[in-house]
Amino acid sequence: PNINEIIVHGENGYLCATDSGSIKEAVKNILNDETLKKKLGLNARDFVLKNCSLERILIKELSVYLSLKR
């Protein structure tokens, strides 16, 4: 339900419905658009590097831990 907080359609990912037809169309759209494919790949990688590094995850976990100690 909160995937929109992580994936911005057409920027760092491609959102679609979960039925097979929608998934098929989304994959076809991406595969047939070289510019979109590159943009999604670069932006997704950038997002992961900024938000999912070991250091970033440890900071988030430490913050949760410290908030529970109070």
PDB file of N, CA and C in Angstrom:
ATOM      1  N   PRO A   1       0.803  -1.214   0.000  1.00  0.00           N
ATOM      2  CA  PRO A   1       0.000   0.000   0.000  1.00  0.00           C
ATOM      3  C   PRO A   1       0.846   1.279   0.000  1.00  0.00           C
ATOM      4  N   ASN A   2       2.015   1.246   0.598  1.00  0.00           N
ATOM      5  CA  ASN A   2       2.832   2.459   0.691  1.00  0.00           C
ATOM      6  C   ASN A   2       3.938   2.506  -0.352  1.00  0.00           C
ATOM      7  N   ILE A   3       3.792   1.732  -1.400  1.00  0.00           N
ATOM      8  CA  ILE A   3       4.833   1.688  -2.423  1.00  0.00           C
ATOM      9  C   ILE A   3       5.060   3.057  -3.059  1.00  0.00           C
ATOM     10  N   ASN A   4       4.028   3.914  -3.058  1.00  0.00           N
ATOM     11  CA  ASN A   4       4.167   5.252  -3.633  1.00  0.00           C
ATOM     12  C   ASN A   4       5.129   6.132  -2.845  1.00  0.00           C
ATOM     13  N   GLU A   5       5.468   5.741  -1.624  1.00  0.00           N
ATOM     14  CA  GLU A   5       6.456   6.478  -0.841  1.00  0.00           C
ATOM     15  C   GLU A   5       7.872   6.161  -1.307  1.00  0.00           C
ATOM     16  N   ILE A   6       8.023   5.056  -2.021  1.00  0.00           N
ATOM     17  CA  ILE A   6       9.337   4.618  -2.480  1.00  0.00           C
ATOM     18  C   ILE A   6       9.487   4.812  -3.983  1.00  0.00           C
ATOM     19  N   ILE A   7       8.485   4.376  -4.725  1.00  0.00           N
ATOM     20  CA  ILE A   7       8.548   4.434  -6.182  1.00  0.00           C
ATOM     21  C   ILE A   7       7.724   5.609  -6.694  1.00  0.00           C
ATOM     22  N   VAL A   8       8.370   6.443  -7.498  1.00  0.00           N
ATOM     23  CA  VAL A   8       7.681   7.527  -8.177  1.00  0.00           C
ATOM     24  C   VAL A   8       7.537   7.071  -9.633  1.00  0.00           C
ATOM     25  N   HIS A   9       6.295   6.849 -10.042  1.00  0.00           N
ATOM     26  CA  HIS A   9       6.024   6.304 -11.369  1.00  0.00           C
ATOM     27  C   HIS A   9       6.703   7.123 -12.464  1.00  0.00           C
ATOM     28  N   GLY A  10       7.457   6.419 -13.292  1.00  0.00           N
ATOM     29  CA  GLY A  10       8.131   7.076 -14.408  1.00  0.00           C
ATOM     30  C   GLY A  10       9.415   7.783 -14.044  1.00  0.00           C
ATOM     31  N   GLU A  11       9.749   7.804 -12.763  1.00  0.00           N
ATOM     32  CA  GLU A  11      10.988   8.450 -12.318  1.00  0.00           C
ATOM     33  C   GLU A  11      12.017   7.424 -11.845  1.00  0.00           C
ATOM     34  N   ASN A  12      11.674   6.663 -10.817  1.00  0.00           N
ATOM     35  CA  ASN A  12      12.603   5.650 -10.311  1.00  0.00           C
ATOM     36  C   ASN A  12      11.975   4.255 -10.329  1.00  0.00           C
ATOM     37  N   GLY A  13      10.834   4.149 -10.984  1.00  0.00           N
ATOM     38  CA  GLY A  13      10.154   2.870 -11.109  1.00  0.00           C
ATOM     39  C   GLY A  13       8.937   3.015 -11.992  1.00  0.00           C
ATOM     40  N   TYR A  14       8.213   1.926 -12.113  1.00  0.00           N
ATOM     41  CA  TYR A  14       7.050   1.915 -12.993  1.00  0.00           C
ATOM     42  C   TYR A  14       5.949   1.170 -12.277  1.00  0.00           C
ATOM     43  N   LEU A  15       4.892   1.875 -11.946  1.00  0.00           N
ATOM     44  CA  LEU A  15       3.792   1.276 -11.203  1.00  0.00           C
ATOM     45  C   LEU A  15       2.701   0.792 -12.157  1.00  0.00           C
ATOM     46  N   CYS A  16       2.094  -0.317 -11.790  1.00  0.00           N
ATOM     47  CA  CYS A  16       0.973  -0.848 -12.566  1.00  0.00           C
ATOM     48  C   CYS A  16       0.120  -1.692 -11.632  1.00  0.00           C
ATOM     49  N   ALA A  17      -1.016  -2.111 -12.136  1.00  0.00           N
ATOM     50  CA  ALA A  17      -1.873  -3.007 -11.361  1.00  0.00           C
ATOM     51  C   ALA A  17      -1.200  -4.379 -11.255  1.00  0.00           C
ATOM     52  N   THR A  18      -1.745  -5.240 -10.435  1.00  0.00           N
ATOM     53  CA  THR A  18      -1.103  -6.536 -10.192  1.00  0.00           C
ATOM     54  C   THR A  18      -1.600  -7.662 -11.090  1.00  0.00           C
ATOM     55  N   ASP A  19      -2.541  -7.375 -11.980  1.00  0.00           N
ATOM     56  CA  ASP A  19      -3.008  -8.433 -12.884  1.00  0.00           C
ATOM     57  C   ASP A  19      -1.992  -8.635 -14.010  1.00  0.00           C
ATOM     58  N   SER A  20      -2.004  -9.817 -14.588  1.00  0.00           N
ATOM     59  CA  SER A  20      -0.991 -10.174 -15.589  1.00  0.00           C
ATOM     60  C   SER A  20      -1.006  -9.253 -16.804  1.00  0.00           C
ATOM     61  N   GLY A  21      -2.182  -8.809 -17.227  1.00  0.00           N
ATOM     62  CA  GLY A  21      -2.258  -7.908 -18.379  1.00  0.00           C
ATOM     63  C   GLY A  21      -1.577  -6.583 -18.120  1.00  0.00           C
ATOM     64  N   SER A  22      -1.797  -6.030 -16.938  1.00  0.00           N
ATOM     65  CA  SER A  22      -1.165  -4.749 -16.587  1.00  0.00           C
ATOM     66  C   SER A  22       0.347  -4.891 -16.475  1.00  0.00           C
ATOM     67  N   ILE A  23       0.778  -5.976 -15.884  1.00  0.00           N
ATOM     68  CA  ILE A  23       2.220  -6.212 -15.756  1.00  0.00           C
ATOM     69  C   ILE A  23       2.846  -6.369 -17.136  1.00  0.00           C
ATOM     70  N   LYS A  24       2.172  -7.131 -18.010  1.00  0.00           N
ATOM     71  CA  LYS A  24       2.666  -7.336 -19.378  1.00  0.00           C
ATOM     72  C   LYS A  24       2.811  -5.999 -20.097  1.00  0.00           C
ATOM     73  N   GLU A  25       1.802  -5.143 -20.017  1.00  0.00           N
ATOM     74  CA  GLU A  25       1.850  -3.846 -20.683  1.00  0.00           C
ATOM     75  C   GLU A  25       2.956  -2.963 -20.113  1.00  0.00           C
ATOM     76  N   ALA A  26       3.131  -2.986 -18.794  1.00  0.00           N
ATOM     77  CA  ALA A  26       4.177  -2.176 -18.168  1.00  0.00           C
ATOM     78  C   ALA A  26       5.557  -2.619 -18.634  1.00  0.00           C
ATOM     79  N   VAL A  27       5.777  -3.927 -18.660  1.00  0.00           N
ATOM     80  CA  VAL A  27       7.072  -4.454 -19.110  1.00  0.00           C
ATOM     81  C   VAL A  27       7.311  -4.086 -20.574  1.00  0.00           C
ATOM     82  N   LYS A  28       6.296  -4.237 -21.404  1.00  0.00           N
ATOM     83  CA  LYS A  28       6.433  -3.871 -22.821  1.00  0.00           C
ATOM     84  C   LYS A  28       6.752  -2.388 -22.971  1.00  0.00           C
ATOM     85  N   ASN A  29       6.077  -1.539 -22.217  1.00  0.00           N
ATOM     86  CA  ASN A  29       6.322  -0.098 -22.297  1.00  0.00           C
ATOM     87  C   ASN A  29       7.764   0.239 -21.947  1.00  0.00           C
ATOM     88  N   ILE A  30       8.270  -0.385 -20.908  1.00  0.00           N
ATOM     89  CA  ILE A  30       9.642  -0.112 -20.489  1.00  0.00           C
ATOM     90  C   ILE A  30      10.641  -0.652 -21.506  1.00  0.00           C
ATOM     91  N   LEU A  31      10.440  -1.880 -21.950  1.00  0.00           N
ATOM     92  CA  LEU A  31      11.376  -2.489 -22.898  1.00  0.00           C
ATOM     93  C   LEU A  31      11.432  -1.750 -24.236  1.00  0.00           C
ATOM     94  N   ASN A  32      10.343  -1.120 -24.614  1.00  0.00           N
ATOM     95  CA  ASN A  32      10.284  -0.437 -25.907  1.00  0.00           C
ATOM     96  C   ASN A  32      10.699   1.033 -25.839  1.00  0.00           C
ATOM     97  N   ASP A  33      11.099   1.506 -24.688  1.00  0.00           N
ATOM     98  CA  ASP A  33      11.466   2.923 -24.534  1.00  0.00           C
ATOM     99  C   ASP A  33      12.853   3.019 -23.902  1.00  0.00           C
ATOM    100  N   GLU A  34      13.854   3.149 -24.746  1.00  0.00           N
ATOM    101  CA  GLU A  34      15.244   3.178 -24.262  1.00  0.00           C
ATOM    102  C   GLU A  34      15.503   4.327 -23.302  1.00  0.00           C
ATOM    103  N   THR A  35      14.941   5.490 -23.580  1.00  0.00           N
ATOM    104  CA  THR A  35      15.141   6.655 -22.710  1.00  0.00           C
ATOM    105  C   THR A  35      14.543   6.389 -21.335  1.00  0.00           C
ATOM    106  N   LEU A  36      13.323   5.876 -21.304  1.00  0.00           N
ATOM    107  CA  LEU A  36      12.665   5.562 -20.035  1.00  0.00           C
ATOM    108  C   LEU A  36      13.443   4.495 -19.281  1.00  0.00           C
ATOM    109  N   LYS A  37      13.896   3.481 -19.996  1.00  0.00           N
ATOM    110  CA  LYS A  37      14.643   2.381 -19.377  1.00  0.00           C
ATOM    111  C   LYS A  37      15.904   2.903 -18.677  1.00  0.00           C
ATOM    112  N   LYS A  38      16.651   3.757 -19.358  1.00  0.00           N
ATOM    113  CA  LYS A  38      17.870   4.331 -18.766  1.00  0.00           C
ATOM    114  C   LYS A  38      17.530   5.222 -17.571  1.00  0.00           C
ATOM    115  N   LYS A  39      16.510   6.061 -17.731  1.00  0.00           N
ATOM    116  CA  LYS A  39      16.104   6.978 -16.666  1.00  0.00           C
ATOM    117  C   LYS A  39      15.701   6.203 -15.416  1.00  0.00           C
ATOM    118  N   LEU A  40      14.867   5.193 -15.577  1.00  0.00           N
ATOM    119  CA  LEU A  40      14.428   4.397 -14.432  1.00  0.00           C
ATOM    120  C   LEU A  40      15.609   3.717 -13.752  1.00  0.00           C
ATOM    121  N   GLY A  41      16.495   3.138 -14.556  1.00  0.00           N
ATOM    122  CA  GLY A  41      17.651   2.445 -13.992  1.00  0.00           C
ATOM    123  C   GLY A  41      18.562   3.373 -13.199  1.00  0.00           C
ATOM    124  N   LEU A  42      18.883   4.519 -13.780  1.00  0.00           N
ATOM    125  CA  LEU A  42      19.775   5.467 -13.095  1.00  0.00           C
ATOM    126  C   LEU A  42      19.136   6.032 -11.826  1.00  0.00           C
ATOM    127  N   ASN A  43      17.867   6.416 -11.925  1.00  0.00           N
ATOM    128  CA  ASN A  43      17.193   6.988 -10.764  1.00  0.00           C
ATOM    129  C   ASN A  43      16.959   5.962  -9.664  1.00  0.00           C
ATOM    130  N   ALA A  44      16.657   4.734 -10.047  1.00  0.00           N
ATOM    131  CA  ALA A  44      16.466   3.679  -9.041  1.00  0.00           C
ATOM    132  C   ALA A  44      17.781   3.407  -8.310  1.00  0.00           C
ATOM    133  N   ARG A  45      18.878   3.353  -9.058  1.00  0.00           N
ATOM    134  CA  ARG A  45      20.188   3.131  -8.439  1.00  0.00           C
ATOM    135  C   ARG A  45      20.531   4.274  -7.488  1.00  0.00           C
ATOM    136  N   ASP A  46      20.281   5.498  -7.923  1.00  0.00           N
ATOM    137  CA  ASP A  46      20.548   6.663  -7.094  1.00  0.00           C
ATOM    138  C   ASP A  46      19.728   6.607  -5.803  1.00  0.00           C
ATOM    139  N   PHE A  47      18.456   6.241  -5.913  1.00  0.00           N
ATOM    140  CA  PHE A  47      17.596   6.127  -4.737  1.00  0.00           C
ATOM    141  C   PHE A  47      18.154   5.095  -3.756  1.00  0.00           C
ATOM    142  N   VAL A  48      18.551   3.946  -4.271  1.00  0.00           N
ATOM    143  CA  VAL A  48      19.081   2.887  -3.401  1.00  0.00           C
ATOM    144  C   VAL A  48      20.363   3.340  -2.717  1.00  0.00           C
ATOM    145  N   LEU A  49      21.248   3.965  -3.452  1.00  0.00           N
ATOM    146  CA  LEU A  49      22.503   4.432  -2.851  1.00  0.00           C
ATOM    147  C   LEU A  49      22.255   5.460  -1.747  1.00  0.00           C
ATOM    148  N   LYS A  50      21.271   6.338  -1.950  1.00  0.00           N
ATOM    149  CA  LYS A  50      20.988   7.380  -0.959  1.00  0.00           C
ATOM    150  C   LYS A  50      20.186   6.878   0.235  1.00  0.00           C
ATOM    151  N   ASN A  51      19.334   5.885   0.035  1.00  0.00           N
ATOM    152  CA  ASN A  51      18.387   5.498   1.071  1.00  0.00           C
ATOM    153  C   ASN A  51      18.560   4.094   1.640  1.00  0.00           C
ATOM    154  N   CYS A  52      19.348   3.271   0.994  1.00  0.00           N
ATOM    155  CA  CYS A  52      19.410   1.872   1.413  1.00  0.00           C
ATOM    156  C   CYS A  52      20.821   1.380   1.695  1.00  0.00           C
ATOM    157  N   SER A  53      21.760   2.294   1.871  1.00  0.00           N
ATOM    158  CA  SER A  53      23.119   1.878   2.201  1.00  0.00           C
ATOM    159  C   SER A  53      23.132   1.307   3.619  1.00  0.00           C
ATOM    160  N   LEU A  54      24.122   0.521   3.918  1.00  0.00           N
ATOM    161  CA  LEU A  54      24.246  -0.061   5.247  1.00  0.00           C
ATOM    162  C   LEU A  54      24.268   1.035   6.308  1.00  0.00           C
ATOM    163  N   GLU A  55      25.007   2.103   6.048  1.00  0.00           N
ATOM    164  CA  GLU A  55      25.088   3.208   7.005  1.00  0.00           C
ATOM    165  C   GLU A  55      23.706   3.832   7.240  1.00  0.00           C
ATOM    166  N   ARG A  56      22.953   4.046   6.174  1.00  0.00           N
ATOM    167  CA  ARG A  56      21.619   4.662   6.293  1.00  0.00           C
ATOM    168  C   ARG A  56      20.662   3.758   7.068  1.00  0.00           C
ATOM    169  N   ILE A  57      20.716   2.461   6.790  1.00  0.00           N
ATOM    170  CA  ILE A  57      19.849   1.506   7.484  1.00  0.00           C
ATOM    171  C   ILE A  57      20.209   1.457   8.971  1.00  0.00           C
ATOM    172  N   LEU A  58      21.494   1.460   9.283  1.00  0.00           N
ATOM    173  CA  LEU A  58      21.917   1.441  10.686  1.00  0.00           C
ATOM    174  C   LEU A  58      21.456   2.696  11.421  1.00  0.00           C
ATOM    175  N   ILE A  59      21.525   3.831  10.765  1.00  0.00           N
ATOM    176  CA  ILE A  59      21.058   5.080  11.379  1.00  0.00           C
ATOM    177  C   ILE A  59      19.563   4.988  11.674  1.00  0.00           C
ATOM    178  N   LYS A  60      18.796   4.472  10.725  1.00  0.00           N
ATOM    179  CA  LYS A  60      17.348   4.326  10.926  1.00  0.00           C
ATOM    180  C   LYS A  60      17.051   3.359  12.075  1.00  0.00           C
ATOM    181  N   GLU A  61      17.738   2.227  12.100  1.00  0.00           N
ATOM    182  CA  GLU A  61      17.507   1.239  13.166  1.00  0.00           C
ATOM    183  C   GLU A  61      17.915   1.780  14.530  1.00  0.00           C
ATOM    184  N   LEU A  62      19.028   2.490  14.586  1.00  0.00           N
ATOM    185  CA  LEU A  62      19.467   3.081  15.846  1.00  0.00           C
ATOM    186  C   LEU A  62      18.447   4.103  16.332  1.00  0.00           C
ATOM    187  N   SER A  63      17.904   4.879  15.431  1.00  0.00           N
ATOM    188  CA  SER A  63      16.890   5.860  15.792  1.00  0.00           C
ATOM    189  C   SER A  63      15.670   5.177  16.391  1.00  0.00           C
ATOM    190  N   VAL A  64      15.222   4.090  15.805  1.00  0.00           N
ATOM    191  CA  VAL A  64      14.078   3.348  16.345  1.00  0.00           C
ATOM    192  C   VAL A  64      14.426   2.802  17.712  1.00  0.00           C
ATOM    193  N   TYR A  65      15.593   2.197  17.841  1.00  0.00           N
ATOM    194  CA  TYR A  65      16.034   1.630  19.120  1.00  0.00           C
ATOM    195  C   TYR A  65      16.061   2.689  20.215  1.00  0.00           C
ATOM    196  N   LEU A  66      16.648   3.836  19.898  1.00  0.00           N
ATOM    197  CA  LEU A  66      16.742   4.906  20.900  1.00  0.00           C
ATOM    198  C   LEU A  66      15.382   5.448  21.284  1.00  0.00           C
ATOM    199  N   SER A  67      14.452   5.500  20.338  1.00  0.00           N
ATOM    200  CA  SER A  67      13.110   5.980  20.653  1.00  0.00           C
ATOM    201  C   SER A  67      12.376   4.989  21.560  1.00  0.00           C
ATOM    202  N   LEU A  68      12.705   3.725  21.503  1.00  0.00           N
ATOM    203  CA  LEU A  68      12.056   2.720  22.361  1.00  0.00           C
ATOM    204  C   LEU A  68      12.612   2.749  23.773  1.00  0.00           C
ATOM    205  N   LYS A  69      13.836   3.199  23.951  1.00  0.00           N
ATOM    206  CA  LYS A  69      14.471   3.242  25.268  1.00  0.00           C
ATOM    207  C   LYS A  69      13.870   4.336  26.150  1.00  0.00           C
ATOM    208  N   ARG A  70      13.235   5.318  25.571  1.00  0.00           N
ATOM    209  CA  ARG A  70      12.724   6.463  26.317  1.00  0.00           C
ATOM    210  C   ARG A  70      11.511   6.117  27.116  1.00  0.00           C
TER     211      ARG A  70
END
